[in-house]
């Protein structure tokens, strides 16, 4: 990508198809040691349902650099780091700050989402094809690019049509969106995916630490395991929904896995080939210049003068006029047709069921929202953003609090499943249309406390004790909910007066508190990961008899256990034997 793109070559569909096949063929022939799966990827891979429903792509499917990995070994050569390489020369080395950002992002994701197994080589491969490793590592000491890296404006003219969503805050364009920064996020995606990777309190898409961390979270957002090739393919396709892109990124992943090395910032290569057939562009924004009238040199060294205007057939000059229709009326360029997003008037609920889940569980129902015109007709291919509002630890599956989903042909967008946190109560999820100011639609999800519906002792040994002694066996119970282990469930244990009187007894068996004092009610108990709850030791005072211990859990499970305190049995003397007469 680059700051601004000047003149672009726009070839016909046939030429584009041939170019795509050529990239795939070259990739297969040039990347050493690539397995069969890599070759199949370009021809056979298709976007997963999750990928194609997830905001289209991180980049808005903007153009990318198509340079292939070199045939030579990725190990460093003696000339490495001697200065900037010429445009189009492929270099295995990665600028020091950029490489550091990738590795720090990998470490952060391995801690936050260990099941994702994000490799830094994947970030390096994406960074390579998106921006040529931040334009060869042209970043300052904090990792911010020396000049903005912007993709072309997505105005539908040879590219996707994405009208402005950030009022130009990230890309400086208040008409259309442009991909921004070394990882080329479009503003609407950065709005929820952005991260602060260098702990400076800002989320800057032009900072390689922020961008690399954001890319890592983006690739891991659907609980994908990137050590699995199918999930890895889905993640890459979700970044830029193109089979050729997937194939190219995998070539670079495999290349970097074989080894790479650090080079000084600013000495990396400048890619020379792009997917839209343009050459590498400048790294900073520029305003397209106004075409000037050709000039011709004047003998004698004087300043060149403008060439004369074209002559009319009868002599003199003519001034170009706007094109006219057959009736002679000047025509104006056709206006951009309205997008699907432009036609959305409101959002409607699409039959969302009641959203309830226990703390720690996944919600079984999902939010469904329908985009409609003013006349109530469905609007497909519109991006709907779902945002969890307020302070809560409930998230969407994958740990994010924002998800963007495209509506299907019926105008319906289905949000990812919600994952309940430990904080109970109501959670608000707001649906809005990306790129369109219409009223949001709020949904309420309820998180209830963990519960059990059954309790049972784990053993059947009799619970007996002598007056003033301690019970030899501790009481252990197991909690379940609908037959499954009920972990983390709150419980209370009370030595009650009778089956009909659940108040705490004032005599008989007791527990001890931290100071050794007798207590007959224990609160704030909780089952462990296996649903087990082992109560502290029980002691007996001097009162004998049968007593009851009752255990209650959230959700209504109850178990009553019998305790016996009795004096020790004394053995009767054996009968005496009278002496024989």
Coordinates of C-alpha atoms in Angstrom, one line a residue:
X1 CA 0.0 0.0 0.0
X2 CA 1.1 3.6 -0.2
X3 CA 0.1 7.1 0.7
X4 CA -1.6 8.1 -2.5
X5 CA -1.7 6.2 -5.7
X6 CA -1.3 8.1 -9.0
X7 CA -2.2 6.8 -12.3
X8 CA -3.3 3.2 -12.3
X9 CA -3.4 0.7 -15.0
X10 CA -6.9 -0.8 -15.3
X11 CA -6.9 -3.8 -17.5
X12 CA -9.8 -5.9 -18.7
X13 CA -11.2 -8.9 -16.8
X14 CA -9.3 -11.3 -19.0
X15 CA -6.0 -9.7 -18.2
X16 CA -6.7 -9.7 -14.5
X17 CA -7.6 -13.4 -14.6
X18 CA -4.4 -14.2 -16.4
X19 CA -2.4 -12.2 -13.9
X20 CA -4.0 -14.0 -11.0
X21 CA -3.2 -17.4 -12.5
X22 CA 0.4 -16.2 -13.2
X23 CA 0.9 -15.2 -9.5
X24 CA -0.4 -18.6 -8.3
X25 CA 1.8 -20.4 -10.8
X26 CA 4.9 -18.4 -9.9
X27 CA 4.3 -18.9 -6.2
X28 CA 4.1 -22.6 -6.6
X29 CA 7.3 -22.7 -8.7
X30 CA 9.4 -20.3 -6.7
X31 CA 8.7 -21.0 -3.0
X32 CA 11.1 -23.8 -2.0
X33 CA 9.8 -26.7 -0.1
X34 CA 6.1 -25.7 -0.2
X35 CA 3.8 -28.7 0.4
X36 CA 0.8 -29.8 -1.6
X37 CA -1.5 -27.9 0.7
X38 CA 0.0 -24.6 -0.3
X39 CA -0.6 -25.3 -4.0
X40 CA -4.2 -26.4 -3.2
X41 CA -4.8 -23.2 -1.3
X42 CA -4.7 -20.9 -4.3
X43 CA -7.0 -23.0 -6.3
X44 CA -9.3 -24.6 -3.8
X45 CA -9.6 -22.4 -0.7
X46 CA -12.9 -20.6 -0.2
X47 CA -13.8 -18.1 2.5
X48 CA -15.3 -19.7 5.6
X49 CA -18.8 -18.5 6.7
X50 CA -17.2 -16.7 9.6
X51 CA -14.7 -14.9 7.4
X52 CA -17.1 -13.8 4.8
X53 CA -19.5 -12.5 7.4
X54 CA -17.0 -10.6 9.4
X55 CA -16.9 -7.1 8.0
X56 CA -15.6 -8.2 4.6
X57 CA -12.0 -7.9 5.5
X58 CA -9.6 -5.9 7.7
X59 CA -8.3 -3.9 4.7
X60 CA -11.6 -3.5 2.8
X61 CA -9.9 -5.8 0.2
X62 CA -7.5 -3.0 -0.7
X63 CA -4.6 -3.7 -3.2
X64 CA -1.5 -5.4 -1.8
X65 CA 2.1 -6.0 -2.9
X66 CA 2.5 -9.2 -4.9
X67 CA 6.3 -9.6 -4.7
X68 CA 7.2 -13.3 -4.2
X69 CA 9.8 -14.6 -1.7
X70 CA 13.3 -15.0 -3.2
X71 CA 14.7 -18.3 -4.3
X72 CA 17.8 -17.8 -2.2
X73 CA 18.0 -18.9 1.4
X74 CA 16.5 -16.6 3.9
X75 CA 19.7 -16.6 5.9
X76 CA 21.5 -13.2 6.0
X77 CA 24.1 -12.4 3.3
X78 CA 27.4 -10.5 3.9
X79 CA 25.9 -7.4 2.2
X80 CA 22.8 -7.3 4.5
X81 CA 22.0 -3.9 6.0
X82 CA 24.4 -1.8 3.9
X83 CA 21.7 0.5 2.7
X84 CA 18.2 0.7 1.2
X85 CA 17.6 -1.8 -1.5
X86 CA 16.3 -0.9 -4.9
X87 CA 12.5 -1.1 -5.4
X88 CA 11.3 -4.5 -6.3
X89 CA 14.4 -6.3 -4.9
X90 CA 13.2 -8.9 -2.5
X91 CA 14.9 -9.0 0.9
X92 CA 14.4 -11.6 3.7
X93 CA 15.6 -9.3 6.5
X94 CA 13.0 -7.5 8.5
X95 CA 13.6 -4.0 10.0
X96 CA 14.5 -4.2 13.7
X97 CA 11.6 -2.2 15.1
X98 CA 9.1 -3.9 12.8
X99 CA 10.4 -7.4 13.8
X100 CA 10.3 -6.4 17.4
X101 CA 6.6 -5.3 17.1
X102 CA 5.7 -8.7 15.5
X103 CA 7.4 -10.7 18.2
X104 CA 5.8 -8.6 21.0
X105 CA 2.4 -9.1 19.5
X106 CA 3.0 -12.8 19.3
X107 CA 3.9 -12.9 23.0
X108 CA 0.9 -10.8 24.0
X109 CA -1.5 -13.0 22.1
X110 CA 0.1 -16.2 23.5
X111 CA -0.7 -14.8 26.9
X112 CA -4.2 -13.4 26.2
X113 CA -5.4 -16.1 23.8
X114 CA -3.0 -19.1 24.1
X115 CA -5.4 -21.3 22.1
X116 CA -4.9 -19.2 19.0
X117 CA -1.2 -20.1 18.6
X118 CA -0.5 -17.0 16.6
X119 CA 3.0 -17.1 15.0
X120 CA 4.9 -13.8 14.5
X121 CA 5.8 -15.1 11.0
X122 CA 2.1 -14.7 10.0
X123 CA 2.2 -11.0 11.1
X124 CA 5.4 -10.6 9.2
X125 CA 3.9 -12.1 6.1
X126 CA 0.9 -9.9 6.2
X127 CA 3.0 -6.8 7.0
X128 CA 5.2 -7.7 4.0
X129 CA 2.4 -7.9 1.4
X130 CA 0.4 -5.0 2.9
X131 CA 3.1 -2.4 3.3
X132 CA 6.5 -3.9 2.5
X133 CA 7.2 -4.0 6.3
X134 CA 6.2 -0.4 6.9
X135 CA 7.9 0.7 3.7
X136 CA 11.2 -0.9 4.6
X137 CA 11.1 0.0 8.3
X138 CA 10.7 3.8 7.8
X139 CA 9.6 4.3 11.4
X140 CA 10.7 6.4 14.4
X141 CA 12.0 5.1 17.7
X142 CA 8.5 4.6 19.0
X143 CA 7.4 2.5 15.9
X144 CA 5.3 5.2 14.2
X145 CA 5.8 5.5 10.4
X146 CA 7.7 8.6 9.3
X147 CA 4.9 9.4 6.9
X148 CA 1.4 8.0 6.7
X149 CA 0.9 4.8 4.7
X150 CA -2.5 5.0 3.0
X151 CA -4.2 2.8 0.4
X152 CA -6.3 4.2 -2.4
X153 CA -9.6 5.8 -1.6
X154 CA -12.3 3.1 -1.7
X155 CA -14.6 4.9 -4.0
X156 CA -15.8 2.0 -6.1
X157 CA -13.6 3.1 -9.0
X158 CA -11.7 -0.1 -9.5
X159 CA -11.9 -0.9 -5.8
X160 CA -14.5 -1.6 -3.1
X161 CA -16.9 1.2 -2.3
X162 CA -16.7 2.2 1.3
X163 CA -17.9 5.7 2.2
X164 CA -16.2 7.6 5.0
X165 CA -16.8 6.1 8.4
X166 CA -14.3 8.2 10.5
X167 CA -14.8 11.7 9.2
X168 CA -11.2 11.6 8.0
X169 CA -9.8 11.0 11.5
X170 CA -7.5 8.2 10.4
X171 CA -7.1 8.6 6.7
X172 CA -7.7 12.3 6.2
X173 CA -10.5 11.6 3.8
X174 CA -14.0 12.6 4.7
X175 CA -15.6 11.2 1.6
X176 CA -14.3 7.6 1.3
X177 CA -12.3 5.3 3.6
X178 CA -8.7 4.3 2.9
X179 CA -6.7 1.5 4.4
X180 CA -4.3 3.0 7.0
X181 CA -0.9 2.1 8.4
X182 CA 1.6 -0.7 8.1
X183 CA -1.1 -3.4 8.5
X184 CA -3.6 -1.5 6.3
X185 CA -6.7 -1.4 8.5
X186 CA -9.7 0.5 7.1
X187 CA -11.0 3.0 9.7
X188 CA -14.3 1.2 10.4
X189 CA -12.3 -2.0 11.4
X190 CA -9.7 -0.1 13.3
X191 CA -12.5 1.6 15.4
X192 CA -13.0 -1.7 17.2
X193 CA -9.9 -3.8 16.4
X194 CA -7.4 -1.0 17.3
X195 CA -5.0 -1.8 20.2
X196 CA -2.3 0.1 22.2
X197 CA 0.7 -2.1 21.6
X198 CA 3.4 0.2 22.9
X199 CA 1.6 1.4 26.1
X200 CA 1.6 5.1 25.2
X201 CA -2.1 5.5 25.9
X202 CA -3.0 5.8 22.2
X203 CA -4.3 3.4 19.5
X204 CA -2.6 4.6 16.4
X205 CA -2.9 2.6 13.1
X206 CA 0.3 4.2 11.9
X207 CA 2.3 2.8 14.8
X208 CA 3.7 -0.7 14.0
X209 CA 3.3 -1.9 17.6
X210 CA -0.3 -0.9 17.8
X211 CA -1.0 -2.2 14.3
X212 CA 0.7 -5.6 14.8
X213 CA -1.1 -6.2 18.1
X214 CA -4.4 -5.2 16.5
X215 CA -3.8 -7.6 13.6
X216 CA -3.0 -10.4 16.1
X217 CA -6.3 -9.9 17.9
X218 CA -8.2 -9.6 14.6
X219 CA -6.7 -12.9 13.4
X220 CA -7.6 -14.6 16.7
X221 CA -11.1 -13.2 17.2
X222 CA -13.1 -16.3 16.3
X223 CA -11.3 -18.8 18.6
X224 CA -9.4 -20.1 15.6
X225 CA -6.4 -22.2 16.2
X226 CA -3.8 -21.0 13.8
X227 CA -1.7 -24.1 14.2
X228 CA -4.5 -25.8 12.2
X229 CA -4.1 -25.1 8.5
X230 CA -7.9 -24.8 7.9
X231 CA -8.2 -22.2 10.7
X232 CA -5.1 -20.4 9.4
X233 CA -6.6 -20.2 5.9
X234 CA -9.9 -18.8 7.4
X235 CA -8.0 -16.2 9.4
X236 CA -6.0 -15.0 6.4
X237 CA -9.0 -14.9 4.2
X238 CA -10.8 -12.7 6.8
X239 CA -7.9 -10.2 6.5
X240 CA -8.3 -9.9 2.7
X241 CA -10.9 -12.1 1.1
X242 CA -8.8 -13.2 -1.9
X243 CA -7.5 -16.6 -2.8
X244 CA -4.4 -15.1 -4.4
X245 CA -3.8 -13.1 -1.2
X246 CA -4.1 -16.3 0.9
X247 CA -1.7 -18.1 -1.4
X248 CA 0.9 -15.2 -1.3
X249 CA 0.7 -14.8 2.5
X250 CA 1.3 -18.5 3.0
X251 CA 4.4 -18.3 0.7
X252 CA 5.8 -15.6 3.0
X253 CA 4.8 -17.5 6.2
X254 CA 6.7 -20.6 5.0
X255 CA 9.6 -18.5 3.9
X256 CA 10.0 -16.7 7.2
X257 CA 9.6 -20.0 9.1
X258 CA 12.8 -21.1 7.5
X259 CA 14.7 -18.2 9.0
X260 CA 15.1 -14.5 8.8
X261 CA 17.2 -11.8 10.3
X262 CA 17.1 -8.3 11.6
X263 CA 18.2 -5.3 9.5
X264 CA 18.5 -1.6 10.5
X265 CA 15.3 0.4 10.3
X266 CA 14.9 2.2 7.0
X267 CA 17.1 -0.2 5.0
X268 CA 14.4 -2.7 3.9
X269 CA 13.3 -3.2 0.4
X270 CA 10.5 -1.3 -1.3
X271 CA 8.1 -3.7 -3.1
X272 CA 7.7 -3.2 -6.8
X273 CA 4.5 -5.1 -7.8
X274 CA 1.0 -4.6 -6.6
X275 CA -2.3 -6.5 -7.1
X276 CA -3.9 -3.6 -9.0
X277 CA -1.0 -3.7 -11.5
X278 CA 0.5 -0.4 -10.3
X279 CA 4.1 0.0 -9.2
X280 CA 5.0 0.8 -5.7
X281 CA 3.9 4.2 -4.7
X282 CA 5.4 6.9 -2.5
X283 CA 5.2 6.3 1.3
X284 CA 3.5 9.6 2.1
X285 CA 0.3 11.3 0.9
X286 CA 0.5 13.5 -2.0
X287 CA -2.1 15.6 -3.9
X288 CA -2.5 14.6 -7.5
X289 CA -1.0 17.4 -9.7
X290 CA -3.1 19.2 -12.2
X291 CA -2.1 18.3 -15.8
X292 CA -0.1 21.0 -17.5
X293 CA 0.1 22.1 -21.1
X294 CA 3.1 20.6 -22.8
X295 CA 5.9 23.0 -23.4
X296 CA 8.5 23.3 -26.2
X297 CA 12.1 24.6 -25.8
X298 CA 12.9 28.0 -27.3
X299 CA 16.2 28.6 -29.1
X300 CA 18.6 30.9 -27.4
X301 CA 18.0 29.5 -24.0
X302 CA 15.0 31.5 -23.1
X303 CA 12.3 30.0 -20.9
X304 CA 10.0 27.5 -22.7
X305 CA 6.7 28.8 -23.8
X306 CA 3.4 27.0 -23.9
X307 CA 2.6 25.3 -27.2
X308 CA -0.1 26.9 -29.1
X309 CA -3.7 25.7 -28.6
X310 CA -5.0 23.4 -31.3
X311 CA -6.1 25.2 -34.4
X312 CA -9.6 25.2 -35.6
X313 CA -10.1 23.9 -39.2
X314 CA -10.5 27.4 -40.4
X315 CA -7.6 28.9 -38.4
X316 CA -7.3 30.3 -34.8
X317 CA -7.6 28.3 -31.6
X318 CA -10.3 26.5 -29.8
X319 CA -11.1 26.0 -26.1
X320 CA -12.2 22.5 -25.1
X321 CA -15.9 22.3 -24.2
X322 CA -17.7 19.8 -22.0
X323 CA -19.0 16.8 -23.8
X324 CA -22.6 17.1 -25.1
X325 CA -25.4 14.7 -25.7
X326 CA -26.9 14.3 -29.2
X327 CA -29.2 17.3 -28.4
X328 CA -26.3 19.6 -27.8
X329 CA -26.8 19.9 -24.0
X330 CA -23.5 19.7 -22.0
X331 CA -23.5 16.5 -19.9
X332 CA -22.1 16.1 -16.4
X333 CA -20.3 13.1 -15.1
X334 CA -22.6 10.5 -13.8
X335 CA -23.0 10.6 -10.0
X336 CA -22.0 7.6 -7.9
X337 CA -25.0 5.3 -7.5
X338 CA -26.2 4.9 -3.9
X339 CA -24.8 1.9 -2.1
X340 CA -26.8 -0.7 -0.2
X341 CA -25.8 1.1 3.0
X342 CA -27.3 4.4 1.7
X343 CA -30.7 2.7 1.4
X344 CA -30.9 1.5 5.0
X345 CA -33.5 3.4 7.0
X346 CA -33.7 1.4 10.2
X347 CA -32.8 -1.8 12.0
X348 CA -35.3 -4.3 13.2
X349 CA -35.0 -7.3 15.4
X350 CA -35.0 -10.5 13.4
X351 CA -36.5 -12.9 15.9
X352 CA -33.9 -12.9 18.6
X353 CA -34.9 -15.2 21.4
X354 CA -34.4 -14.4 25.1
X355 CA -30.7 -14.1 25.9
X356 CA -29.9 -15.7 29.2
X357 CA -26.8 -17.6 30.4
X358 CA -25.2 -18.6 33.6
X359 CA -21.9 -16.9 34.5
X360 CA -19.0 -18.5 32.7
X361 CA -21.3 -20.2 30.1
X362 CA -21.8 -19.4 26.4
X363 CA -25.2 -18.1 25.4
X364 CA -27.1 -20.6 23.4
X365 CA -29.1 -18.0 21.5
X366 CA -27.6 -15.3 19.2
X367 CA -28.7 -11.8 18.3
X368 CA -30.2 -11.4 14.9
X369 CA -30.8 -8.0 13.3
X370 CA -32.4 -7.1 10.0
X371 CA -31.5 -4.0 7.9
X372 CA -34.5 -2.5 6.1
X373 CA -35.3 0.3 3.8
X374 CA -38.0 2.9 4.7
X375 CA -40.5 0.7 2.9
X376 CA -39.5 -2.3 5.0
X377 CA -37.5 -4.2 2.4
X378 CA -34.5 -6.2 3.3
X379 CA -31.0 -4.7 2.6
X380 CA -28.3 -7.2 2.0
X381 CA -24.5 -6.7 2.1
X382 CA -24.6 -4.1 4.8
X383 CA -22.2 -4.1 7.7
X384 CA -23.8 -4.1 11.1
X385 CA -21.7 -3.5 14.1
X386 CA -22.6 -5.1 17.4
X387 CA -21.1 -3.4 20.5
X388 CA -21.3 -4.5 24.1
X389 CA -22.1 -1.4 26.1
X390 CA -21.0 -0.6 29.7
X391 CA -18.7 -2.3 32.2
X392 CA -19.0 -6.0 32.0
X393 CA -16.8 -9.0 31.5
X394 CA -19.2 -10.6 29.1
X395 CA -17.7 -10.7 25.6
X396 CA -18.3 -12.2 22.2
X397 CA -16.7 -15.6 21.5
X398 CA -13.0 -14.8 21.1
X399 CA -12.9 -12.2 23.8
X400 CA -13.9 -9.1 21.8
X401 CA -16.6 -6.6 22.8
X402 CA -17.2 -5.5 19.2
X403 CA -18.1 -7.6 16.2
X404 CA -19.0 -6.5 12.7
X405 CA -21.1 -8.8 10.5
X406 CA -22.5 -8.3 7.0
X407 CA -26.2 -8.9 6.3
X408 CA -27.2 -11.8 4.1
X409 CA -29.5 -11.7 1.2
X410 CA -32.5 -11.5 3.7
X411 CA -31.0 -8.4 5.2
X412 CA -30.1 -10.3 8.5
X413 CA -26.9 -10.1 10.4
X414 CA -26.3 -12.7 13.1
X415 CA -23.9 -11.7 15.8
X416 CA -21.3 -14.1 17.2
X417 CA -22.3 -16.0 20.3
X418 CA -21.9 -14.1 23.6
X419 CA -19.7 -15.6 26.3
X420 CA -20.9 -14.8 29.8
X421 CA -18.4 -13.5 32.3
X422 CA -18.5 -13.8 36.1
X423 CA -20.3 -10.5 36.6
X424 CA -24.0 -11.1 36.9
X425 CA -26.9 -8.8 35.8
X426 CA -28.0 -7.3 32.5
X427 CA -25.7 -6.6 29.6
X428 CA -26.6 -4.3 26.7
X429 CA -25.6 -5.1 23.1
X430 CA -26.1 -2.3 20.6
X431 CA -26.5 -2.9 16.8
X432 CA -25.6 0.0 14.5
X433 CA -25.0 0.3 10.7
X434 CA -21.5 0.9 9.7
X435 CA -21.2 4.0 7.5
X436 CA -24.8 5.1 8.0
X437 CA -26.3 7.3 10.8
X438 CA -29.5 5.5 11.8
X439 CA -30.9 4.8 15.3
X440 CA -29.1 1.9 17.0
X441 CA -31.0 -1.2 18.2
X442 CA -30.4 -2.3 21.8
X443 CA -30.6 -5.9 23.0
X444 CA -30.5 -7.1 26.7
X445 CA -28.7 -10.2 27.7
X446 CA -28.9 -11.5 31.3
X447 CA -26.1 -13.2 33.1
X448 CA -27.3 -15.2 36.1
X449 CA -25.2 -16.7 38.9
X450 CA -23.8 -20.2 38.5
X451 CA -26.3 -22.7 39.7
X452 CA -26.7 -26.4 40.6
X453 CA -29.9 -28.4 40.6
X454 CA -28.6 -31.5 42.4
X455 CA -26.2 -32.3 45.3
X456 CA -24.9 -35.7 46.4
X457 CA -22.3 -37.0 48.9
X458 CA -19.2 -38.4 47.4
X459 CA -19.0 -41.1 50.1
X460 CA -21.3 -43.1 52.3
X461 CA -19.3 -43.5 55.5
X462 CA -21.3 -42.9 58.7
X463 CA -20.7 -39.5 60.3
X464 CA -20.4 -40.2 64.1
X465 CA -18.5 -38.7 67.0
X466 CA -18.3 -38.9 70.7
X467 CA -19.2 -35.9 72.9
X468 CA -16.4 -33.4 73.0
X469 CA -14.5 -35.1 70.1
X470 CA -14.2 -34.5 66.4
X471 CA -15.7 -36.3 63.4
X472 CA -13.3 -38.7 61.7
X473 CA -14.7 -38.1 58.2
X474 CA -15.2 -34.7 56.5
X475 CA -18.4 -34.1 54.5
X476 CA -17.8 -33.8 50.7
X477 CA -20.5 -33.1 48.2
X478 CA -20.7 -32.9 44.4
X479 CA -22.9 -30.4 42.6
X480 CA -24.4 -30.9 39.1
X481 CA -26.6 -28.9 36.8
X482 CA -28.7 -30.9 34.3
X483 CA -26.4 -33.8 34.8
X484 CA -23.2 -31.8 34.1
X485 CA -20.6 -30.7 36.6
X486 CA -21.6 -27.4 38.3
X487 CA -18.3 -25.6 39.0
X488 CA -18.0 -22.3 40.8
X489 CA -21.4 -22.5 42.4
X490 CA -22.0 -20.6 45.6
X491 CA -23.1 -22.7 48.6
X492 CA -24.0 -22.4 52.2
X493 CA -23.7 -25.1 54.9
X494 CA -25.8 -24.9 58.1
X495 CA -26.2 -27.1 61.1
X496 CA -30.0 -26.8 61.5
X497 CA -32.3 -27.4 64.4
X498 CA -34.6 -29.8 62.5
X499 CA -35.9 -30.8 59.1
X500 CA -38.7 -28.3 59.6
X501 CA -36.7 -25.6 61.2
X502 CA -33.7 -24.5 59.0
X503 CA -32.4 -22.0 61.5
X504 CA -28.9 -22.6 62.9
X505 CA -28.7 -24.9 65.9
X506 CA -27.2 -23.6 69.2
X507 CA -25.9 -26.9 70.3
X508 CA -24.5 -30.1 68.9
X509 CA -21.9 -30.4 66.1
X510 CA -20.1 -27.3 64.9
X511 CA -17.3 -25.9 62.7
X512 CA -14.5 -23.7 63.9
X513 CA -13.6 -20.3 62.6
X514 CA -10.1 -18.9 62.1
X515 CA -10.0 -18.1 65.9
X516 CA -11.1 -21.6 66.9
X517 CA -14.5 -20.4 67.9
X518 CA -17.6 -22.6 67.2
X519 CA -19.7 -21.6 64.2
X520 CA -22.7 -23.4 62.8
X521 CA -23.2 -21.6 59.5
X522 CA -20.6 -21.4 56.7
X523 CA -21.2 -18.9 53.9
X524 CA -19.4 -17.9 50.7
X525 CA -18.5 -21.5 49.9
X526 CA -18.0 -22.4 46.3
X527 CA -17.6 -25.7 44.3
X528 CA -14.3 -26.3 42.6
X529 CA -13.7 -27.1 38.9
X530 CA -15.0 -30.6 39.3
X531 CA -18.1 -29.4 41.1
X532 CA -16.8 -30.7 44.5
X533 CA -17.2 -29.0 47.8
X534 CA -15.3 -30.4 50.8
X535 CA -16.4 -28.9 54.1
X536 CA -14.1 -28.2 57.1
X537 CA -13.8 -30.6 60.0
X538 CA -16.8 -31.0 62.3
X539 CA -16.5 -31.1 66.1
X540 CA -19.0 -32.1 68.8
X541 CA -19.9 -30.5 72.1
X542 CA -21.2 -32.5 75.1
X543 CA -24.7 -32.8 73.6
X544 CA -25.6 -36.3 72.4
X545 CA -28.2 -37.2 69.8
X546 CA -28.9 -37.0 66.0
X547 CA -28.3 -33.7 64.3
X548 CA -28.7 -32.4 60.7
X549 CA -26.3 -30.6 58.4
X550 CA -27.9 -28.9 55.4
X551 CA -26.1 -27.7 52.3
X552 CA -27.8 -25.3 49.9
X553 CA -26.5 -24.0 46.5
X554 CA -27.5 -21.2 44.1
X555 CA -30.2 -22.7 41.9
X556 CA -32.0 -24.5 44.7
X557 CA -30.1 -27.7 45.1
X558 CA -30.3 -29.0 48.7
X559 CA -28.8 -31.9 50.6
X560 CA -29.4 -32.8 54.3
X561 CA -26.8 -35.0 56.0
X562 CA -27.3 -36.9 59.3
X563 CA -24.7 -36.6 62.1
X564 CA -24.6 -38.7 65.2
X565 CA -23.0 -37.8 68.6
X566 CA -23.1 -40.7 71.1
X567 CA -21.0 -41.9 74.0
X568 CA -18.5 -44.6 73.3
X569 CA -19.9 -48.0 74.0
X570 CA -18.4 -49.7 77.1
X571 CA -17.8 -53.4 77.0
X572 CA -19.7 -55.4 79.6
X573 CA -17.6 -57.7 81.9
X574 CA -17.5 -61.3 80.9
X575 CA -19.5 -63.7 83.2
X576 CA -17.4 -65.2 86.1
X577 CA -16.7 -68.9 86.2
X578 CA -17.6 -70.5 89.5
X579 CA -15.1 -73.0 90.9
X580 CA -16.0 -76.6 90.7
X581 CA -17.1 -78.3 93.8

